[in-house]
Amino acid sequence: MDGMNKKGMAASAVFAALTLATLPAQAFKFDIGDDLHASFDSTVSYGLSMRTQDRSCMLIGRDNGGCAALNAPLPEASEDAFFLNADNGDLNYKNHQIFSQAIKGTHELFLKAPDEWSGFVRFTESYDFSVDHTQRTRLAPDARALAVHNFQMLDLYVSKNFDLFDHNGRIRVGNQVISWGESTFVLGGINWTNAIDVRRAHLPGTQLKEIFRPAPMVSLNVDLTKTLAFEGYWQWKWNPFQLDPAGTYFSSADIVGKGNEGAIYIPTSQVNAGIAADSNAQTALAAGLIRLMPYGTLGDPGGTGLTRAQIESTTTMRPRITNGLTNPANPLSPAAANVVVASNAQLQTGTALPLDGASTPDNAGEWGLSLHWRPEWTDASFGFYYLNYSEKIPFITYVVDPKYAADNPVSAAYRVEFPKDRHLAGVSTNFNAGDWAIGAEVSYRPREATAIDTSVPTLKGKQPYYACVNDGGEAKGHYCKGWVDQQKWQAQSTALQIFSPTSGLGQWLLPLFGASEGVFLIETGATYFPGLKPLGGIPWSLPAYHVPDKVSAGYVIESTVTYPNAFNSGFNWSPQIDWSHGVYGNSPNSIPWQSGVKAGTLTLNLNRQNRITGSLAYTWYFGGGSQNLARDRDFVSASVAYNF
């Protein structure tokens, strides 16, 4: 292919430099008959992760013993309502608990046949001995099936190289990964074809190539001229991000993902606020005839000790609410509490919004086209891209229907949806500048689905999105869409330097650290939503109901140095540092930046002839306030792998 259809040089170089220690040392080669040649590689690893930080009170719902704020940056929203439905993963594992202890195998089979035919298969299996040792709520069966014991087929395709009028080409059919653009770490840019397996990214011993979810597609690469190449794909089955199973350590949403609660629970604080605003209840409160309900009266199954069915049941919840309102110091209180409950429609029903199911996109709308141009008058190359896709991250919409009247105060249920018919156009370039390999890209999305929460109440009169599930709202209350469309621009740039002892950063850093080789990479990115109005009457949905910004920016740094045969151990030692920082602004949908959010990882990688590898790492999260859902989940991890 004359190099025309390869990834940009920065991303390719960093992959080679930073993942060398995980490459198999030598494949097992064999023949099938006279014409079919095969090689088989395997990596078997064992890894564990342990929590090293106490839970943060501010990230736990009040009904679950926390102190989440009763207000939020988004006016009239409540952080307590958010965290009640987002804290199971945090509550399930205590400080110094091993939350993951997994043995995992990854296997690759490459087949080469006559006439430029080839095939590739990659699959993985894992068993986690510790993930289901939860402290508070048991993992649901489908969460356990994914988190505890899992087999997954990754790549599975057949390729054919061909010559078309003296121009090289290749067609590939099956599960595969398409890597476009110049991004290495920053999400939300051109490289949006394949979904990400977020769960695997958190599993100790996972290799970079296992994180992107291969999708079933047909891809075609053709060199049109010596300087211009075409690449395109058509995906015949859509797949979404694989989220952490609900209730596992890194899960930050109890209402989506495998094993989700199947309900959005209403906190005691929210119902208390409604009571305090009711004129009849205000009189009873002032006279001491009732009280505001203590925390734990309502909430989720882990906090109340009730099942989801009981929390949705008026038979269970009416007497519980009555008892919660009763002031034990006033003998007249039980009668008054009964009167308040009977007269307040909000208190006569259950306190959860059930799941109405999921709506997934059609399978026909996933395709992309690109041109790669390497002009003869420069060393730079350029890429031009167009993608048609459906969203891969879930959005929460609400359905208002009388059939749910017995289950919740507003006769509503929530539905998980993935907006379809999205478009992306982008351009990229990569080139060398002295000792640096530079890659850059700009992408534009005319209709980026931007999450909103139409269940947020309002005291400011009729608004088109607020309180949709309460007052009719969009589509006369029958359907309350969980997103608005916004224009989005994103620009990002990657700079990579492989250290040389005679030039660049290496001539200073290698002698300073006494190392023989090393790598430094920095990636910066910024997003711009020109039509976004942060407080313009739209109930934006971000962690802890923070508010998005038109502009957001941040950066990621990764660097490593290597000591061959350190201490005569027979292993190459490679200390590595990773650092990310959301410098300015909150990106809608939290991708890619949250203001002030920082994360760092210190790792020691060990490598013996690319056959035995190991790592020891510590990761810490801080900054960003309550929107940083991982700020109390620092952890240490270790893994060892054998390649054969």
XYZ file of N, CA and C in Angstrom, residues 332-525:
582
model
N -50.099 14.050 68.189
C -51.042 14.328 67.110
C -50.427 14.101 65.726
N -49.140 13.825 65.714
C -48.422 13.758 64.439
C -48.890 12.644 63.511
N -49.160 11.405 64.001
C -49.566 10.351 63.057
C -50.790 10.728 62.231
N -51.772 11.331 62.869
C -52.975 11.726 62.135
C -52.656 12.818 61.123
N -51.828 13.788 61.530
C -51.465 14.872 60.620
C -50.670 14.350 59.429
N -49.769 13.402 59.685
C -48.970 12.829 58.596
C -49.861 12.122 57.594
N -50.876 11.407 58.105
C -51.810 10.733 57.198
C -52.553 11.735 56.328
N -52.933 12.871 56.925
C -53.643 13.901 56.168
C -52.750 14.463 55.072
N -51.480 14.737 55.402
C -50.552 15.301 54.415
C -50.337 14.332 53.263
N -50.141 13.056 53.580
C -49.928 12.061 52.526
C -51.170 11.939 51.655
N -52.341 11.934 52.280
C -53.583 11.771 51.524
C -53.859 12.964 50.621
N -53.424 14.163 51.043
C -53.730 15.370 50.276
C -52.650 15.727 49.264
N -51.497 15.075 49.336
C -50.382 15.407 48.444
C -50.224 14.285 47.422
N -50.565 14.583 46.167
C -50.539 13.549 45.124
C -49.148 12.960 44.946
N -48.121 13.771 45.191
C -46.753 13.276 45.006
C -46.426 12.152 45.981
N -47.106 12.134 47.137
C -46.782 11.163 48.168
C -47.688 9.937 48.136
N -48.601 9.873 47.184
C -49.544 8.762 47.162
C -49.087 7.611 46.267
N -47.939 7.750 45.631
C -47.461 6.713 44.716
C -46.059 6.299 45.102
N -45.478 5.394 44.309
C -44.127 4.920 44.581
C -43.075 5.977 44.314
N -41.836 5.606 44.487
C -40.757 6.592 44.427
C -39.620 6.119 43.531
N -39.946 5.609 42.349
C -38.938 5.202 41.381
C -39.515 5.288 39.981
N -38.659 5.609 39.026
C -39.040 5.618 37.620
C -38.473 4.356 36.978
N -39.295 3.425 36.536
C -38.793 2.150 36.020
C -38.168 2.292 34.636
N -37.403 1.294 34.262
C -36.779 1.236 32.943
C -37.798 0.758 31.916
N -37.925 1.509 30.835
C -38.845 1.169 29.754
C -38.135 0.405 28.629
N -36.876 0.042 28.843
C -36.133 -0.702 27.835
C -35.118 0.168 27.121
N -34.533 -0.374 26.068
C -33.513 0.324 25.289
C -33.909 0.323 23.824
N -33.596 1.413 23.159
C -33.862 1.549 21.732
C -32.529 1.716 21.020
N -32.156 0.745 20.199
C -30.863 0.779 19.518
C -31.043 1.181 18.062
N -30.009 1.763 17.455
C -30.122 2.225 16.067
C -30.217 1.066 15.080
N -30.621 1.415 13.864
C -30.581 0.441 12.782
C -29.129 0.103 12.468
N -28.932 -1.011 11.805
C -27.578 -1.466 11.502
C -27.043 -0.967 10.166
N -27.828 -0.152 9.453
C -27.439 0.214 8.087
C -26.742 1.568 7.986
N -26.603 2.288 9.079
C -26.132 3.665 8.969
C -24.706 3.911 9.391
N -23.849 2.881 9.350
C -22.475 3.038 9.816
C -21.519 2.887 8.630
N -20.938 3.997 8.172
C -19.982 3.917 7.075
C -19.075 5.140 7.089
N -17.958 5.025 6.385
C -17.015 6.127 6.347
C -16.157 6.092 5.097
N -15.684 7.280 4.693
C -14.829 7.443 3.522
C -13.636 8.310 3.901
N -12.487 8.019 3.308
C -11.318 8.858 3.574
C -10.388 8.867 2.370
N -9.648 9.956 2.251
C -8.575 10.099 1.272
C -7.298 10.442 2.016
N -6.198 9.814 1.614
C -4.894 10.090 2.205
C -3.965 10.589 1.105
N -3.382 11.747 1.349
C -2.592 12.417 0.310
C -1.198 12.705 0.842
N -0.204 12.242 0.127
C 1.185 12.544 0.463
C 1.823 13.250 -0.740
N 1.736 14.583 -0.787
C 2.265 15.306 -1.954
C 3.783 15.175 -2.056
N 4.281 15.255 -3.279
C 5.704 15.064 -3.513
C 6.532 16.253 -3.048
N 5.907 17.417 -2.882
C 6.659 18.618 -2.558
C 6.864 18.818 -1.055
N 6.416 17.886 -0.239
C 6.593 18.016 1.211
C 6.659 16.633 1.842
N 7.248 16.571 3.032
C 7.278 15.312 3.779
C 5.983 15.068 4.542
N 5.112 16.063 4.579
C 3.856 15.926 5.317
C 2.860 15.085 4.528
N 1.950 14.463 5.245
C 0.825 13.771 4.616
C -0.466 14.318 5.208
N -1.553 14.162 4.454
C -2.827 14.753 4.837
C -3.937 13.710 4.694
N -4.928 13.819 5.567
C -6.076 12.931 5.506
C -7.368 13.726 5.494
N -8.362 13.215 4.773
C -9.673 13.850 4.676
C -10.717 12.764 4.951
N -11.678 13.060 5.829
C -12.545 12.004 6.351
C -14.004 12.440 6.369
N -14.877 11.453 6.167
C -16.306 11.649 6.380
C -16.871 10.383 7.002
N -17.603 10.543 8.109
C -18.207 9.409 8.809
C -19.702 9.632 8.937
N -20.468 8.591 8.712
C -21.894 8.542 9.032
C -22.062 7.474 10.112
N -22.640 7.834 11.254
C -22.627 6.910 12.389
C -23.822 7.149 13.298
N -24.042 6.209 14.191
C -24.980 6.372 15.302
C -24.184 6.466 16.589
N -24.731 7.169 17.569
C -24.003 7.358 18.821
C -23.725 6.018 19.493
N -22.600 5.958 20.171
C -22.187 4.730 20.855
C -22.285 4.841 22.366
N -22.597 6.043 22.869
C -22.797 6.225 24.304
C -24.294 6.392 24.567
N -24.797 5.910 25.712
C -26.244 5.927 25.956
C -26.748 7.295 26.413
N -27.978 7.603 26.030
C -28.678 8.808 26.472
C -29.975 8.378 27.150
N -30.369 9.127 28.184
C -31.563 8.791 28.961
C -32.723 9.677 28.524
N -33.764 9.067 27.987
C -34.991 9.780 27.664
C -36.100 9.287 28.598
N -37.214 9.999 28.581
C -38.337 9.638 29.453
C -39.600 9.440 28.619
N -40.381 8.462 29.030
C -41.654 8.158 28.386
C -42.754 8.370 29.420
N -43.694 9.238 29.118
C -44.796 9.524 30.037
C -46.020 8.744 29.581
N -46.511 7.872 30.444
C -47.611 6.987 30.065
C -48.409 6.646 31.321
N -49.738 6.688 31.245
C -50.556 6.363 32.431
C -50.286 4.982 33.010
N -49.758 4.053 32.212
C -49.528 2.705 32.735
C -48.472 2.688 33.826
N -47.680 3.764 33.932
C -46.668 3.827 34.980
C -47.159 4.595 36.207
N -48.433 4.955 36.249
C -48.949 5.784 37.337
C -48.813 5.110 38.688
N -48.868 3.801 38.740
C -48.772 3.100 40.020
C -47.339 2.985 40.507
N -46.388 3.351 39.665
C -44.989 3.132 40.011
C -44.245 4.392 40.438
N -44.740 5.571 40.100
C -43.976 6.777 40.408
C -44.875 7.998 40.352
N -44.422 9.111 40.924
C -45.281 10.290 41.034
C -45.672 10.925 39.716
N -44.907 10.714 38.648
C -45.158 11.463 37.420
C -45.582 10.569 36.261
N -45.924 9.324 36.529
C -46.383 8.389 35.490
C -45.377 8.273 34.357
N -44.095 8.202 34.689
C -43.047 8.181 33.672
C -42.105 7.010 33.894
N -41.412 6.644 32.827
C -40.342 5.658 32.870
C -39.180 6.202 32.054
N -38.004 5.640 32.270
C -36.859 6.091 31.468
C -36.488 5.039 30.444
N -35.908 5.509 29.350
C -35.510 4.630 28.255
C -34.080 4.976 27.854
N -33.291 3.948 27.536
C -31.921 4.145 27.068
C -31.944 4.204 25.549
N -31.414 5.300 24.994
C -31.436 5.481 23.544
C -30.062 5.890 23.025
N -29.866 5.663 21.727
C -28.623 6.009 21.048
C -28.986 6.795 19.786
N -28.827 8.109 19.795
C -29.206 8.915 18.624
C -28.527 8.432 17.342
N -29.279 8.455 16.260
C -28.758 7.957 14.982
C -28.617 9.093 13.978
N -28.103 8.734 12.796
C -27.923 9.679 11.687
C -27.048 10.855 12.096
N -25.889 10.553 12.615
C -24.892 11.563 12.974
C -23.831 11.636 11.867
N -23.149 12.765 11.789
C -22.167 12.961 10.720
C -20.913 13.628 11.285
N -19.778 13.289 10.701
C -18.495 13.887 11.081
C -17.671 14.112 9.828
N -17.063 15.293 9.727
C -16.092 15.592 8.680
C -14.804 16.031 9.355
N -13.677 15.610 8.808
C -12.416 15.948 9.459
C -11.252 15.983 8.492
N -10.199 16.665 8.920
C -8.934 16.701 8.183
C -7.814 16.448 9.178
N -6.727 15.861 8.685
C -5.586 15.591 9.557
C -4.292 15.764 8.783
N -3.212 15.890 9.520
C -1.887 15.953 8.918
C -0.885 15.349 9.874
N 0.227 14.868 9.329
C 1.344 14.457 10.173
C 2.643 14.723 9.435
N 3.675 15.051 10.207
C 4.956 15.431 9.614
C 6.025 15.373 10.692
N 7.265 15.482 10.277
C 8.391 15.547 11.199
C 8.870 16.981 11.314
N 9.215 17.376 12.535
C 9.789 18.699 12.786
C 10.991 18.509 13.702
N 12.176 18.422 13.108
C 13.365 18.132 13.895
C 13.283 16.738 14.487
N 13.406 16.662 15.809
C 13.336 15.367 16.493
C 11.911 14.955 16.827
N 10.934 15.753 16.423
C 9.551 15.497 16.798
C 8.755 14.917 15.635
N 7.877 13.991 15.944
C 6.842 13.536 15.018
C 5.541 14.204 15.447
N 4.936 14.964 14.541
C 3.765 15.776 14.863
C 2.554 15.243 14.103
N 1.449 15.138 14.787
C 0.173 14.814 14.158
C -0.886 15.779 14.647
N -1.789 16.192 13.768
C -2.838 17.135 14.155
C -4.098 16.837 13.360
N -5.232 17.183 13.938
C -6.507 16.966 13.253
C -7.537 17.978 13.715
N -8.520 18.222 12.853
C -9.688 19.044 13.167
C -10.916 18.289 12.671
N -11.939 18.218 13.510
C -13.173 17.533 13.116
C -14.371 18.425 13.399
N -15.430 18.210 12.628
C -16.662 18.990 12.753
C -17.857 18.048 12.733
N -18.747 18.239 13.702
C -19.990 17.472 13.767
C -21.152 18.466 13.742
N -21.959 18.464 12.701
C -23.054 19.444 12.627
C -24.176 19.178 13.615
N -24.321 17.911 14.073
C -25.403 17.552 14.993
C -24.858 16.605 16.054
N -24.108 17.148 16.983
C -23.607 16.345 18.094
C -24.716 16.209 19.138
N -25.101 14.988 19.456
C -26.102 14.769 20.501
C -25.506 15.154 21.847
N -26.137 16.106 22.526
C -25.633 16.641 23.781
C -26.657 16.349 24.878
N -26.234 15.627 25.906
C -27.167 15.077 26.889
C -27.838 16.159 27.729
N -29.148 15.975 27.952
C -29.913 16.808 28.875
C -30.724 15.885 29.783
N -31.244 16.442 30.879
C -32.070 15.669 31.814
C -33.401 16.382 31.985
N -34.404 15.905 31.285
C -35.703 16.578 31.295
C -36.525 16.284 32.538
N -35.953 15.547 33.496
C -36.666 15.321 34.754
C -36.370 16.407 35.776
N -35.401 17.291 35.479
C -35.052 18.349 36.430
C -36.244 19.290 36.584
N -36.691 19.567 37.822
C -37.863 20.428 38.027
C -37.522 21.894 37.786
N -38.546 22.719 37.727
C -38.329 24.150 37.568
C -39.388 24.924 38.341
N -38.966 26.063 38.855
C -39.884 26.985 39.527
C -40.054 28.265 38.717
N -39.540 28.260 37.469
C -39.528 29.475 36.658
C -40.600 29.462 35.573
N -41.644 28.705 35.789
C -42.698 28.657 34.799
C -42.383 27.698 33.670
N -43.201 27.726 32.658
C -43.091 26.787 31.540
C -41.780 26.985 30.792
N -40.976 25.917 30.671
C -39.765 25.917 29.870
C -39.794 24.674 28.986
N -39.219 24.744 27.792
C -39.407 23.656 26.823
C -38.758 22.343 27.205
N -37.725 22.367 28.043
C -37.021 21.129 28.367
C -37.121 20.766 29.842
N -37.062 21.756 30.718
C -37.169 21.462 32.143
C -38.519 20.818 32.448
N -38.510 19.891 33.398
C -39.741 19.308 33.944
C -40.655 18.729 32.870
N -40.062 18.266 31.795
C -40.876 17.684 30.719
C -41.741 16.545 31.244
N -41.177 15.729 32.117
C -41.939 14.578 32.604
C -43.011 14.983 33.604
N -42.969 16.223 34.092
C -43.950 16.672 35.074
C -45.104 17.447 34.451
N -44.787 18.303 33.453
C -45.834 19.218 33.003
C -46.196 19.057 31.528
N -45.908 17.930 30.957
C -46.271 17.734 29.555
C -45.097 17.889 28.643
N -44.498 19.086 28.620
C -43.259 19.302 27.895
C -43.342 18.910 26.435
N -42.235 18.451 25.926
C -42.117 18.082 24.522
C -43.093 16.957 24.175
N -43.668 17.049 22.999
C -44.591 16.016 22.493
C -45.729 15.738 23.472
N -46.212 16.792 24.111
C -47.322 16.690 25.057
C -47.045 15.696 26.181
N -45.788 15.566 26.536
C -45.447 14.747 27.685
C -45.316 13.280 27.407
N -45.602 12.830 26.200
C -45.518 11.398 25.927
C -44.078 10.936 25.734
N -43.227 11.831 25.290
C -41.835 11.474 25.040
C -40.965 12.684 25.331
N -39.988 12.511 26.202
C -39.097 13.601 26.586
C -37.674 13.217 26.183
N -37.234 13.741 25.059
C -35.948 13.365 24.475
C -34.798 13.758 25.384
N -33.779 12.892 25.461
C -32.668 13.096 26.386
C -31.469 13.803 25.808
N -31.631 14.517 24.718
C -30.510 15.248 24.140
C -31.021 16.388 23.263
N -30.157 17.346 23.032
C -30.364 18.374 22.018
C -29.172 18.320 21.074
N -29.378 18.730 19.838
C -28.306 18.703 18.849
C -27.540 20.019 18.863
N -26.225 19.923 18.864
C -25.346 21.082 18.882
C -24.229 20.893 17.856
N -23.796 21.993 17.254
C -22.600 21.937 16.421
C -21.370 21.759 17.310
N -20.420 20.962 16.831
C -19.206 20.730 17.608
C -17.977 20.772 16.704
N -16.972 21.530 17.145
C -15.647 21.518 16.543
C -14.668 20.950 17.563
N -13.748 20.129 17.097
C -12.690 19.631 17.980
C -11.368 19.642 17.228
N -10.348 20.188 17.880
C -8.993 20.216 17.327
C -8.046 19.598 18.336
N -7.090 18.845 17.846
C -6.117 18.229 18.741
C -4.808 17.987 18.004
N -3.747 17.904 18.788
C -2.421 17.732 18.209
C -1.594 16.835 19.109
N -0.771 15.995 18.483
C 0.092 15.060 19.189
C 1.538 15.316 18.792
N 2.422 15.364 19.778
C 3.855 15.524 19.521
C 4.601 14.395 20.216
N 5.410 13.671 19.460
C 6.127 12.506 19.964
C 7.614 12.654 19.684
N 8.420 12.345 20.690
C 9.864 12.298 20.485
C 10.422 11.021 21.094
N 11.116 10.242 20.271
C 11.857 9.087 20.750
C 13.259 9.575 21.091
N 13.648 9.416 22.350
C 14.879 10.037 22.829
C 16.108 9.509 22.093
N 16.962 10.451 21.716
C 18.271 10.132 21.144
C 19.343 10.683 22.076
N 20.422 9.940 22.304
C 21.467 10.446 23.209
C 22.250 11.615 22.644
N 22.026 11.945 21.366
C 22.834 12.996 20.736
C 22.047 14.244 20.370
N 20.725 14.242 20.537
C 19.945 15.413 20.140
C 18.635 15.453 20.906
N 17.938 16.578 20.770
C 16.614 16.726 21.354
C 16.601 16.583 22.864
N 15.439 16.199 23.387
C 15.304 16.028 24.832
C 16.208 14.930 25.358
N 16.469 13.932 24.521
C 17.249 12.787 24.975
C 18.656 13.127 25.409
N 19.287 14.103 24.744
C 20.663 14.431 25.101
C 20.773 14.999 26.508
N 19.636 15.476 27.042
C 19.635 15.986 28.416
C 19.043 14.964 29.389
N 17.919 14.354 28.990
C 17.196 13.502 29.933
C 17.826 12.125 30.106
N 18.355 11.539 29.043
C 18.944 10.208 29.189
C 20.138 10.216 30.138
N 21.086 11.161 30.010
C 22.170 11.204 31.005
C 21.670 11.534 32.411
N 20.651 12.403 32.485
C 20.134 12.798 33.794
C 19.583 11.599 34.550
N 18.850 10.733 33.848
C 18.248 9.567 34.490
C 19.087 8.305 34.337
N 20.183 8.392 33.636
C 21.041 7.221 33.455
C 20.397 6.133 32.628
N 19.488 6.505 31.726
C 18.765 5.538 30.900
C 19.376 5.476 29.504
N 19.031 4.420 28.777
C 19.590 4.247 27.437
C 18.625 4.674 26.341
N 17.337 4.673 26.610
C 16.350 5.066 25.616
C 15.097 5.550 26.323
N 14.230 6.203 25.571
C 13.002 6.711 26.170
C 12.100 7.347 25.140
N 10.914 7.724 25.589
C 9.891 8.307 24.731
C 9.164 9.389 25.516
N 8.811 10.474 24.828
C 7.966 11.514 25.422
C 6.859 11.833 24.439
N 5.620 11.878 24.922
C 4.473 12.194 24.077
C 3.559 13.159 24.814
N 3.096 14.171 24.111
C 2.089 15.083 24.660
C 0.994 15.274 23.624
N -0.243 15.196 24.081
C -1.390 15.417 23.203
C -2.283 16.473 23.826
N -2.603 17.498 23.060
C -3.479 18.569 23.515
C -4.744 18.563 22.665
N -5.817 19.065 23.237
C -7.067 19.098 22.487
C -8.001 20.166 23.015
